[in-house]
Coordinates of C-alpha atoms in Angstrom, one line a residue:
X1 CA -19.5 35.7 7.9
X2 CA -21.2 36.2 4.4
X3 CA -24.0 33.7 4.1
X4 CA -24.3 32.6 0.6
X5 CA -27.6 31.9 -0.7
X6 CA -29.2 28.9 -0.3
X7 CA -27.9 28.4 3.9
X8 CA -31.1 29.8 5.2
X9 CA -34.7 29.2 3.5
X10 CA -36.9 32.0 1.6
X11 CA -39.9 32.3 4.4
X12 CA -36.3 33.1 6.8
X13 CA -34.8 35.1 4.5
X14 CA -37.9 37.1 3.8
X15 CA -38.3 37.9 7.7
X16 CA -34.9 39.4 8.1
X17 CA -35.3 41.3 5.0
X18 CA -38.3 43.1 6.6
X19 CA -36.0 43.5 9.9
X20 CA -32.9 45.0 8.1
X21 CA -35.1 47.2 6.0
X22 CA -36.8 48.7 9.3
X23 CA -33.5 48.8 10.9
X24 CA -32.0 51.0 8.0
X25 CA -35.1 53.1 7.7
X26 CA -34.0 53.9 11.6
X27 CA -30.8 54.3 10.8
X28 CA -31.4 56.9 8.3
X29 CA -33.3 59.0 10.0
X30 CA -31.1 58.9 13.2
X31 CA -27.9 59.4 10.9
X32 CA -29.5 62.8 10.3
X33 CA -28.8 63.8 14.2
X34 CA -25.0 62.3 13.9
X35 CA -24.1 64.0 11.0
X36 CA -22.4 67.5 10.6
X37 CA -20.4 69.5 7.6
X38 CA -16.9 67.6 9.4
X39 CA -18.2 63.7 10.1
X40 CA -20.5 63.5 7.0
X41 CA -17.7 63.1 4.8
X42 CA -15.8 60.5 7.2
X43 CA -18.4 58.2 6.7
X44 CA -18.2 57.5 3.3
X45 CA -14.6 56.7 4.0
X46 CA -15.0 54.4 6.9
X47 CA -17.0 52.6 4.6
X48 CA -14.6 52.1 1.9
X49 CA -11.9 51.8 4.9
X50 CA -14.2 48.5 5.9
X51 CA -14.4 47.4 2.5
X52 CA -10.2 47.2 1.8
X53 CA -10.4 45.8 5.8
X54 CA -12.3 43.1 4.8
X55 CA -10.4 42.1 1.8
X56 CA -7.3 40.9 4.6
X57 CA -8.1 37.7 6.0
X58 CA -6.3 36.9 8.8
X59 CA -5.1 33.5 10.0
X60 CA -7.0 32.0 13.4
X61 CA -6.4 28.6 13.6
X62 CA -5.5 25.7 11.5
X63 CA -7.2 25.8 8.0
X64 CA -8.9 28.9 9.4
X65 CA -9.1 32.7 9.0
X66 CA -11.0 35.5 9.5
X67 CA -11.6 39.2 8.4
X68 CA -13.1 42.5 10.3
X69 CA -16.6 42.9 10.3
X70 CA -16.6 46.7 10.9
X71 CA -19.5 47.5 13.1
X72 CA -17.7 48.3 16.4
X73 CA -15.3 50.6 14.3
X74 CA -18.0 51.8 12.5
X75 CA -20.3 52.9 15.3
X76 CA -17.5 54.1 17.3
X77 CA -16.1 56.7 14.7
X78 CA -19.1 57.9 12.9
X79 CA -22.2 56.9 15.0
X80 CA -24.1 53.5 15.7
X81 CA -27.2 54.9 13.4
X82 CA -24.7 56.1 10.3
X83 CA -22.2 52.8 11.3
X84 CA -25.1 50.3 10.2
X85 CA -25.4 52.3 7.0
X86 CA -21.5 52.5 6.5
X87 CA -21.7 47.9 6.8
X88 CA -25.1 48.3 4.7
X89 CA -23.6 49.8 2.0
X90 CA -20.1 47.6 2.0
X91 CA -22.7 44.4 1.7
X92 CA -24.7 45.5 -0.7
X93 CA -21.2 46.4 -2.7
X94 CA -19.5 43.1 -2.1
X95 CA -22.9 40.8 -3.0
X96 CA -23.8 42.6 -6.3
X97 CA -20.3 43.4 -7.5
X98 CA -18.3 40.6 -6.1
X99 CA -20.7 38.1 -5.6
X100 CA -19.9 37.9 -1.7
X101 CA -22.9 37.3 0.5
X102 CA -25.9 35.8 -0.9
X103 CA -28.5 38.5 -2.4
X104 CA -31.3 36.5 -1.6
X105 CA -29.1 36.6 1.9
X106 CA -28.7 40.4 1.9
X107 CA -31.3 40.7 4.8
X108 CA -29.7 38.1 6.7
X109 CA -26.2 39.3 6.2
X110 CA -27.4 43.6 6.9
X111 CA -29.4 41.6 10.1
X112 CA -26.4 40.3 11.2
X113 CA -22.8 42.0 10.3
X114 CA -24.7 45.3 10.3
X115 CA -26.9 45.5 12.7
X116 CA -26.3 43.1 15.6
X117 CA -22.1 43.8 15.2
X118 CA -23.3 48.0 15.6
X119 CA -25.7 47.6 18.4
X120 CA -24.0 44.8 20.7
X121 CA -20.5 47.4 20.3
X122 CA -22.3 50.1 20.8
X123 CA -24.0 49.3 24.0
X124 CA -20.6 47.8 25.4
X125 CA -18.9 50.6 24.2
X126 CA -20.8 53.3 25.9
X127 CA -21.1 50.9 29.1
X128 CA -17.2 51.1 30.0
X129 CA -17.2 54.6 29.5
X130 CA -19.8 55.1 31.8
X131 CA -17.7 53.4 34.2
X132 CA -14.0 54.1 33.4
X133 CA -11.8 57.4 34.0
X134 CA -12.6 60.2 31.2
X135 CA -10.4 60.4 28.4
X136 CA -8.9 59.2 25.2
X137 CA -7.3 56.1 26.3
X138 CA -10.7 54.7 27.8
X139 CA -12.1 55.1 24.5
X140 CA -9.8 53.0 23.0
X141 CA -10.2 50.4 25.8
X142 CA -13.7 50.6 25.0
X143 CA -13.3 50.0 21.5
X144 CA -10.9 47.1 22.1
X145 CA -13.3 45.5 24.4
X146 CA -16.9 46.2 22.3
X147 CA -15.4 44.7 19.0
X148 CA -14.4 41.4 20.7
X149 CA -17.0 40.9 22.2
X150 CA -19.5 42.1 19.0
X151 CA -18.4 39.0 16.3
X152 CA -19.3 36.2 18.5
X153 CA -22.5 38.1 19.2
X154 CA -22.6 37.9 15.5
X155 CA -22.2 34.4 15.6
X156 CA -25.0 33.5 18.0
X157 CA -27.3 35.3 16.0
X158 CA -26.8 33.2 13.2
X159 CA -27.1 30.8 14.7
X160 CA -30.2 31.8 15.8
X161 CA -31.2 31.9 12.4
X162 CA -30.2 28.8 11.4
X163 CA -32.1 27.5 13.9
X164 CA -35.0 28.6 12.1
X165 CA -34.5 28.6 8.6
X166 CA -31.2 26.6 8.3
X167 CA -32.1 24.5 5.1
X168 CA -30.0 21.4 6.1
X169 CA -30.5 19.1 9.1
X170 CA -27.1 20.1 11.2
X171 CA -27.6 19.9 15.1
X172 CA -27.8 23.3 16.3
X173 CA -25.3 22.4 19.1
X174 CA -22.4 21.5 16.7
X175 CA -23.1 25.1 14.5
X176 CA -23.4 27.1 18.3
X177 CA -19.7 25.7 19.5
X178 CA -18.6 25.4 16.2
X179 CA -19.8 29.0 15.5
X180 CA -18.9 30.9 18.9
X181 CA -15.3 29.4 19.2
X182 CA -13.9 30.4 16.3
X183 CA -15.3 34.0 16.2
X184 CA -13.9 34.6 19.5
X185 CA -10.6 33.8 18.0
X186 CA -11.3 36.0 15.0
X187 CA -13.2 38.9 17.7
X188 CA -9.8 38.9 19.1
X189 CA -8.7 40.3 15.8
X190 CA -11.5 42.9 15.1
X191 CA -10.7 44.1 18.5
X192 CA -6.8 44.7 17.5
X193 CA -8.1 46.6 14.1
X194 CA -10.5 48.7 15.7
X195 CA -8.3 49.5 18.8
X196 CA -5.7 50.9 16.5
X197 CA -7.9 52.2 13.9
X198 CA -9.6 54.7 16.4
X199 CA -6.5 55.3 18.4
X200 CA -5.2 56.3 15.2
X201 CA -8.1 58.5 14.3
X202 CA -8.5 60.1 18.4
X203 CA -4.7 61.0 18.1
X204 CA -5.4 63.5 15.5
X205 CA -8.6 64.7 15.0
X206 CA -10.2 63.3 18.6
X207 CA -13.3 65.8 17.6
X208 CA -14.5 63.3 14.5
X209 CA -14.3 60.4 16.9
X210 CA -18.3 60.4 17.7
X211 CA -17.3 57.9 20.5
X212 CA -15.2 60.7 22.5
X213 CA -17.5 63.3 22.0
X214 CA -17.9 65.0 25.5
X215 CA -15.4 62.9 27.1
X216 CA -12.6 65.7 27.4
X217 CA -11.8 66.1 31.3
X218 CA -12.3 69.7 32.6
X219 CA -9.8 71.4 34.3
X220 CA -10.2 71.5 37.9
X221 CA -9.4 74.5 40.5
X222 CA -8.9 74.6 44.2
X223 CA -11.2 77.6 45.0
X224 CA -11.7 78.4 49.2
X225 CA -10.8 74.3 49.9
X226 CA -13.0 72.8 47.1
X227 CA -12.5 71.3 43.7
X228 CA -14.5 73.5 40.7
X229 CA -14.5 73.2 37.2
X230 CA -12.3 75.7 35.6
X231 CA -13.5 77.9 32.7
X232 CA -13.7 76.4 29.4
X233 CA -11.2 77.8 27.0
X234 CA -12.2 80.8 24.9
X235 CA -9.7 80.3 22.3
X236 CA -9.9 77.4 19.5
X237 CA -7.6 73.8 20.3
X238 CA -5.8 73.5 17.4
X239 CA -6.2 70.1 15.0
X240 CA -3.1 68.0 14.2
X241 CA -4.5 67.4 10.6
X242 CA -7.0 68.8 8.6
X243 CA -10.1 67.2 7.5
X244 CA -8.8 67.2 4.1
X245 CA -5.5 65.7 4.9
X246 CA -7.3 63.1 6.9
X247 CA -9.6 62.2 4.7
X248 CA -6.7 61.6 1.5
X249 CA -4.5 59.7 3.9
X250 CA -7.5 57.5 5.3
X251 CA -8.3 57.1 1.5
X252 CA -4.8 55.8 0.2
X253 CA -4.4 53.3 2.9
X254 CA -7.5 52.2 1.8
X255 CA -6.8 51.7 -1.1
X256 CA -2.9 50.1 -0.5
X257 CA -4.7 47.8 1.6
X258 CA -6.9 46.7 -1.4
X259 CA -4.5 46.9 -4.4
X260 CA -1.6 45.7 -2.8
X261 CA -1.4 44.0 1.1
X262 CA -4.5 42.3 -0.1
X263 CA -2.3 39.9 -1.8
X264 CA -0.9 38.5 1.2
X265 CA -3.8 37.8 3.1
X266 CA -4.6 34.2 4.2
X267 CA -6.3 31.9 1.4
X268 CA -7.8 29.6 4.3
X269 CA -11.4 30.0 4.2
X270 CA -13.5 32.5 6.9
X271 CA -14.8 31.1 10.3
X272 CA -18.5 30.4 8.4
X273 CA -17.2 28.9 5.2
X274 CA -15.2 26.5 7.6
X275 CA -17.8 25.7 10.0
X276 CA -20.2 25.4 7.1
X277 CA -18.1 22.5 5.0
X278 CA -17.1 20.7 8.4
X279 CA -20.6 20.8 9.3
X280 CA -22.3 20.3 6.1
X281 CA -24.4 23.3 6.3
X282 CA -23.0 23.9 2.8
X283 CA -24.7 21.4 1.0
X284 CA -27.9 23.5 -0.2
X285 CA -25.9 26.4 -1.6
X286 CA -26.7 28.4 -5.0
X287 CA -24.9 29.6 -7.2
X288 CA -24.7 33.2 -6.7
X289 CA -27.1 35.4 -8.8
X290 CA -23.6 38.4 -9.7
X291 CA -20.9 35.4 -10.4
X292 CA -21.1 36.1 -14.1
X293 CA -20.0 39.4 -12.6
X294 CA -16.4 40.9 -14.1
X295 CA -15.5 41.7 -10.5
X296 CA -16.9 38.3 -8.9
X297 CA -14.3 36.5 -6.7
X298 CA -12.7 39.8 -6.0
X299 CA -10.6 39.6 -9.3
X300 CA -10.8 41.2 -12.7
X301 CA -12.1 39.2 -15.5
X302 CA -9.9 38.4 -18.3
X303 CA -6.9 39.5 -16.1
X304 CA -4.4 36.7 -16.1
X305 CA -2.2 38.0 -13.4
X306 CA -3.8 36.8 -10.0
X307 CA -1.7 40.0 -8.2
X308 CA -2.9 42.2 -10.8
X309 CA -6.4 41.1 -11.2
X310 CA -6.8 41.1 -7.1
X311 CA -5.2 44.5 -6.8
X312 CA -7.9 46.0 -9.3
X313 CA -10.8 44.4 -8.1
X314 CA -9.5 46.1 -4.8
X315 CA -9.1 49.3 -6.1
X316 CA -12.4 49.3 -8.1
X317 CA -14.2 48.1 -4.9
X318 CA -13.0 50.9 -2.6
X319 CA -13.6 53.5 -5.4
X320 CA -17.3 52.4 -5.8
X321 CA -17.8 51.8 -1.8
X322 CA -16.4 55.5 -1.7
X323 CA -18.2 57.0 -4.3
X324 CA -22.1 54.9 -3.1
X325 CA -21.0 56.0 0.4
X326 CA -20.3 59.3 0.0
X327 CA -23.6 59.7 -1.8
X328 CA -25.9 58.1 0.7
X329 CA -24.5 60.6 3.7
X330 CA -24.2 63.4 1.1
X331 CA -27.7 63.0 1.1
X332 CA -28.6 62.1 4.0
X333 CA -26.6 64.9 5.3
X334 CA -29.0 67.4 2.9
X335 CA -32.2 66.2 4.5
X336 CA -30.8 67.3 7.7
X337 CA -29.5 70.7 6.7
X338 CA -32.7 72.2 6.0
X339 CA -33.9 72.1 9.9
X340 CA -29.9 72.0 11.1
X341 CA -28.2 75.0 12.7
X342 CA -24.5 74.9 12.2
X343 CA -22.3 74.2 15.4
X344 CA -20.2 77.0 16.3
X345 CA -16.8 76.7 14.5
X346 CA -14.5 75.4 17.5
X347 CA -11.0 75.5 15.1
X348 CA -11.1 71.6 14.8

């Protein structure tokens, strides 16, 4: 769901600049509140986890495929706040590096994949939990449930902006079905991703999941005929993995995803570059300002060997999204610690 430059006009394009700056001046300052010493540096890692995610398109229908969007997972493990900087930062990556997702488009594209994908999955997310039994499958219900339903929501509200700025005269009830059916198809597989990426993540380290934060079920004791809370444990619950071992093996799938299964992933264009040349909405594209880039096309320039070439353009692209990542909640983590007091140290 990239939108190249050139889909929606300048006036348009200006607007949801303004939004997404706004929205990530928020998110910034609300990140502060959901980051600690232990989920600080997961988030630079879901975002290079989102970046290799997004390089595996994955068939949905004839001539069709599709690719995560991340915001559901992102909000989920690290925070709705620090999950629209984790998308920010993987857009901003892919458009000046590898010439994906218009730059004059950036606003649109953080307005959309960032923002609306976090907040709809969010708000879903915590819904069911409010209403379904306390505990570690029910967040991975949740999950399942949010990140379907977020990438149509994505959809509508691009369609919402086409409506407005679209530059070509398309009827806005062919780009709505167009739009909505085929990112169902493709929500279905977010929802699979981000079901098993946080059951993965819950099953070991359920304590850097912020989605599952509070949701451990209390003990309960019969005292003279009624049910009571018993005591919360003095001593620390012990962690399957460490931070450190997480973090390396969340890295290296990473990047085998990027060098390696990438290769494999479907060649049929994404549910907006289909819709797009079906429609005609396509027909005012520019040429993107980073495709003299060495990277652009998510390939290596000058690298004959299309295995090769994709692999390192993989590679290079989670090791930068790491790297800027890492940086921004580095930081922002430092402009918290000044006012912070440290949690007490539970073992986990």
């Amino acid at each position: 769901m990239h939108v190249p430059d050139g889909f929606i006009d300048a006036p348009t394009s200006a607007v949801t600049g303004v939004v997404a700056a706004g929205a990530l001046a928020v998110s910034l300052r609300g990140a502060r509140r959901e980051l600690d010493e232990k989920t600080a540096p997961l988030a630079g890692l879901v975002a290079a986890f989102i970046f290799a995610v997004q390089m595996l398109n994955f068939p949905v229908a004839a001539g069709t495929s599709g690719h995560l969007l991340g915001g559901a997972l992102a909000a989920i493990l690290v925070g709705p706040c620090t999950g629209v900087l984790c998308v920010s930062v993987v857009l901003l990556m892919q458009g000046v590096l590898f010439a994906d997702g218009g730059l004059t488009a950036l606003g649109v594209n953080i307005t959309d994949m960032a923002i609306v994908t976090t907040v709809v999955s969010y708000a879903v997310f915590r819904g069911l939990l409010a209403v379904l039994p306390r505990g570690r499958r029910s967040v991975t219900v949740a999950s399942f449930v949010a990140a379907l339903l977020s990438v149509p929501a994505a959809a509508v509200v691009f369609t919402l902006i086409y409506a407005v700025g679209g530059t070509t005269d398309v009827s806005l009830g062919k780009v709505a079905t167009a739009m909505i059916g085929v990112h169902v198809l493709i929500g279905i597989g977010e929802a699979f991703i981000t079901a098993l990426t946080v059951g993965a993540v819950i099953a070991v380290r359920p304590d850097l999941v912020h989605g599952a934060r509070g949701l451990q079920q209390r003990l309960k004791l019969r005292v003279n005929g009624a049910l009571v809370d018993a005591p919360a444990p003095t001593a620390p619950v012990a962690a399957r993995t460490s931070r450190r071992t997480l973090w390396a093996a969340g890295l290296v799938t990473s990047l085998v995803l990027a060098g390696f299964v990438s290769f494999y992933a479907s060649a049929d264009p994404d549910g907006l570059e289909k819709v797009a040349h079906d429609k005609g909405i396509d027909k005012k594209e520019e040429k993107h300002a980073s495709s003299d880039s060495p990277l652009a096309g998510y390939g290596v320039k000058d690298v004959s060997d299309a295995r090769l070439s994709g692999g390192l353009a993989g590679v290079i692209g989670v090791g930068v999204t790491a790297v800027a990542g890492s940086a921004v909640f580095w930081a922002v983590r430092r402009r918290r610690g000044g006012t912070d007091v440290s949690p007490v140290n539970t073992g986990v």
